mmCIF file of C-alpha atoms in Angstrom:
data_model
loop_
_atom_site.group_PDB
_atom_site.id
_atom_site.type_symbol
_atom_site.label_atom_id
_atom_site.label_comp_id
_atom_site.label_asym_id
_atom_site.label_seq_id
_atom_site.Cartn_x
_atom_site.Cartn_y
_atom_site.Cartn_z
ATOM 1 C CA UNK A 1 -17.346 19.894 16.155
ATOM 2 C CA UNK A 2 -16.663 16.183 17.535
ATOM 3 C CA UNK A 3 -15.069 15.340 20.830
ATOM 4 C CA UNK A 4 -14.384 12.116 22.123
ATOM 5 C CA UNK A 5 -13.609 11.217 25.311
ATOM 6 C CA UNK A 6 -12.626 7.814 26.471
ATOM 7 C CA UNK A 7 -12.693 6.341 29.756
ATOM 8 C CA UNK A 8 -12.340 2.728 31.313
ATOM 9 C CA UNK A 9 -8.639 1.935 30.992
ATOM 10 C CA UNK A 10 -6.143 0.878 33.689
ATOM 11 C CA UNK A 11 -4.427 -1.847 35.105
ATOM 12 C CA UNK A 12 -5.739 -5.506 34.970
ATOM 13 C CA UNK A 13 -4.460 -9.229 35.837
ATOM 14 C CA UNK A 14 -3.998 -11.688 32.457
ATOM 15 C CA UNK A 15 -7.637 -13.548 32.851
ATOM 16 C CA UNK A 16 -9.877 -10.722 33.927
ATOM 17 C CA UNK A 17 -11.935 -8.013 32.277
ATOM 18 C CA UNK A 18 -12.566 -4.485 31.437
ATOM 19 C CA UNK A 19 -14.878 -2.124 30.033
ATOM 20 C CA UNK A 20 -13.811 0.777 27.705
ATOM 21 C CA UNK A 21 -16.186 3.444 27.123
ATOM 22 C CA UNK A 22 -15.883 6.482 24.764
ATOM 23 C CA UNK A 23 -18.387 9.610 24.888
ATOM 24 C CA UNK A 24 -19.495 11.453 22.037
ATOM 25 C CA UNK A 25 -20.998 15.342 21.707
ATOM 26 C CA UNK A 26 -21.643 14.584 18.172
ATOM 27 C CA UNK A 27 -25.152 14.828 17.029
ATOM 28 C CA UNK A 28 -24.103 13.102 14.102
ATOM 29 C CA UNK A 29 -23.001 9.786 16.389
ATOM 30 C CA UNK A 30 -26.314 7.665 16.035
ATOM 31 C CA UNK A 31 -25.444 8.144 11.689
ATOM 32 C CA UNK A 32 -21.699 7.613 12.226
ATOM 33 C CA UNK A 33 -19.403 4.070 12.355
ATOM 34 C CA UNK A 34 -17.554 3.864 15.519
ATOM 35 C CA UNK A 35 -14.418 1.822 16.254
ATOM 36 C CA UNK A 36 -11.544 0.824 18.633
ATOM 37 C CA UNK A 37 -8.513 1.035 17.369
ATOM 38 C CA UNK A 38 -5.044 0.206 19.721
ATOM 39 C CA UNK A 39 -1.330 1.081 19.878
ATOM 40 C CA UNK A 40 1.106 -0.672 21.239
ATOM 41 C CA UNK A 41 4.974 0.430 22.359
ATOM 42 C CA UNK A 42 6.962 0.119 18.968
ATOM 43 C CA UNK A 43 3.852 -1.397 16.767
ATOM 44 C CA UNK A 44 1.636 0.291 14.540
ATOM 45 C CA UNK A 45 -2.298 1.182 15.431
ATOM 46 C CA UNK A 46 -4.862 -1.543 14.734
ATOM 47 C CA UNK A 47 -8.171 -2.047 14.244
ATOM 48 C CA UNK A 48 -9.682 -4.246 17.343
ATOM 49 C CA UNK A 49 -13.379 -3.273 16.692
ATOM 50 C CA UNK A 50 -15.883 -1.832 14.742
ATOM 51 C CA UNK A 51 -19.581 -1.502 14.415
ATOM 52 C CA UNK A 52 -21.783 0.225 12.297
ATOM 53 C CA UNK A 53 -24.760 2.543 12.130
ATOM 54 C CA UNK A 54 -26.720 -0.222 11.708
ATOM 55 C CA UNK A 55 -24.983 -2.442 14.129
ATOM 56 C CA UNK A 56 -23.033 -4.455 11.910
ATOM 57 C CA UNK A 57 -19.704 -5.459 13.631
ATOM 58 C CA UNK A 58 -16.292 -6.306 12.987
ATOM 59 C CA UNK A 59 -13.577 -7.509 15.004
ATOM 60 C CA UNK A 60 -9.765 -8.299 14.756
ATOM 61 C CA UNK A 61 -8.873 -11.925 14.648
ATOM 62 C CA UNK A 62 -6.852 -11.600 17.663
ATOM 63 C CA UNK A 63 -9.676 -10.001 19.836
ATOM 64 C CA UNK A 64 -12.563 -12.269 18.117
ATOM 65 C CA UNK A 65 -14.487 -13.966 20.918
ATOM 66 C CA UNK A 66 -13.015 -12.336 24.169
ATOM 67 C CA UNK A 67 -14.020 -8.633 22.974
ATOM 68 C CA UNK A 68 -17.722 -7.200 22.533
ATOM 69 C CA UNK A 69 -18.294 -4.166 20.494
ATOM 70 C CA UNK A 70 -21.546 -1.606 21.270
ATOM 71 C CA UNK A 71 -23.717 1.032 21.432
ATOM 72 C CA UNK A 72 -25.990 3.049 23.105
ATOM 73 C CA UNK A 73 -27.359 5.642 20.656
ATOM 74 C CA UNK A 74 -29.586 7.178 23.488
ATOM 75 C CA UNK A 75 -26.218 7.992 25.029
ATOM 76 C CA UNK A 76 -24.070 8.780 22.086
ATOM 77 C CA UNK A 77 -21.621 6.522 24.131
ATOM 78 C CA UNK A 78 -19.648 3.014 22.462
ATOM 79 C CA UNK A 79 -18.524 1.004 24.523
ATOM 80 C CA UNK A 80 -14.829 -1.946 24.516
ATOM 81 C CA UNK A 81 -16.132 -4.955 26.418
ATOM 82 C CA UNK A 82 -12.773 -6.938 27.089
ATOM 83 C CA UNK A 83 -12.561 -10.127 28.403
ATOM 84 C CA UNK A 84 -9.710 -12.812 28.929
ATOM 85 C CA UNK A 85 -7.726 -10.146 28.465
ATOM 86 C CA UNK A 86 -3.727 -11.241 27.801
ATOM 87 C CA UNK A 87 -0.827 -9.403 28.108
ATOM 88 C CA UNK A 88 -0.460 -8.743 24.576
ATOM 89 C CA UNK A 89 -3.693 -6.512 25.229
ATOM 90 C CA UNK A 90 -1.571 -4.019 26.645
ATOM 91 C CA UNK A 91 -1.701 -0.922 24.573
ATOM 92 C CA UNK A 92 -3.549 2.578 24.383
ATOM 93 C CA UNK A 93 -6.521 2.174 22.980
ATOM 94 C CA UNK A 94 -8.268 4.979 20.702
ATOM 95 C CA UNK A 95 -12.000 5.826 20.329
ATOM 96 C CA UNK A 96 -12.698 6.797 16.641
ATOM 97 C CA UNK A 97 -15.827 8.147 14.817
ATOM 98 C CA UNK A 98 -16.047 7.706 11.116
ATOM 99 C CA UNK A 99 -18.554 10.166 9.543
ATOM 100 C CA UNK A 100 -19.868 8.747 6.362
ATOM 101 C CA UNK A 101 -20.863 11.803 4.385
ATOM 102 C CA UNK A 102 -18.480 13.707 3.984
ATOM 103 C CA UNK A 103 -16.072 10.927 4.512
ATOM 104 C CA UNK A 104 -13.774 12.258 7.709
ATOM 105 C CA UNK A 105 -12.571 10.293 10.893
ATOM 106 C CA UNK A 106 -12.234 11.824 14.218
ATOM 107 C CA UNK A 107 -10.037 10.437 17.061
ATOM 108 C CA UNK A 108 -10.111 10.307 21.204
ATOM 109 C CA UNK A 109 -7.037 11.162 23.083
ATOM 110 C CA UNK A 110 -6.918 7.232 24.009
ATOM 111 C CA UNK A 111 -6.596 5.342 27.354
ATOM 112 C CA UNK A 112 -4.065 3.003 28.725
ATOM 113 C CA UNK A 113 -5.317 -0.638 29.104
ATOM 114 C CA UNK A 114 -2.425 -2.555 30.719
ATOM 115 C CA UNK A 115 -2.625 -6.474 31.456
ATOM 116 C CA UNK A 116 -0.087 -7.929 33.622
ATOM 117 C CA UNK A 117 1.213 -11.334 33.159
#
């Protein structure tokens, strides 16, 4: 079995910075993709970051710049490093691991990040 568990969100001034991080028991984490997704009141979930076994990363055009994507294998932890955070930041944001073979996703409960104008 995988369990996430995400930590880091909370409340947070337009301008400043926080630090999402998301726990996994997986053995298989250090073989997996890992990504941030978000969810905003009334909007659909989005991809805000992504990185690869291999480190490769990707990052929505709306986050590219201010947000940092990565990993500590050793800890089977990824981490959300958010900066210049804006209010249109605010959402719940999702921990996800995507197992390449067999192809399966597996999903955090999610934390609230809320930025305040």
């Amino acid at each position: 079995q995988v369990q996430l568990v995400e930590s880091g969100g909370g409340l947070v001034q337009a301008g400043g910075s926080r630090r999402l991080s998301c726990a996994a028991s997986a053995s298989i984490f250090s073989i997996a993709a890992m990504g941030w997704y978000r969810q905003a009141p009334g909007k659909q979930r989005e991809l805000v970051a992504s990185i690869r076994s291999g480190g490769t990363t990707n990052y929505a055009d709306s986050v590219k710049g201010r947000f940092t994507i990565s990993r500590d294998n050793a800890k089977n932890t990824v981490y959300l490093q958010m900066n210049s955070l804006k209010p249109e930041d605010t959402a719940v944001y999702y921990c996800n691991l995507h197992r390449y073979y067999p192809d399966y996703d597996y999903w955090g409960q999610g934390t609230q990040v809320t930025v305040s104008s």
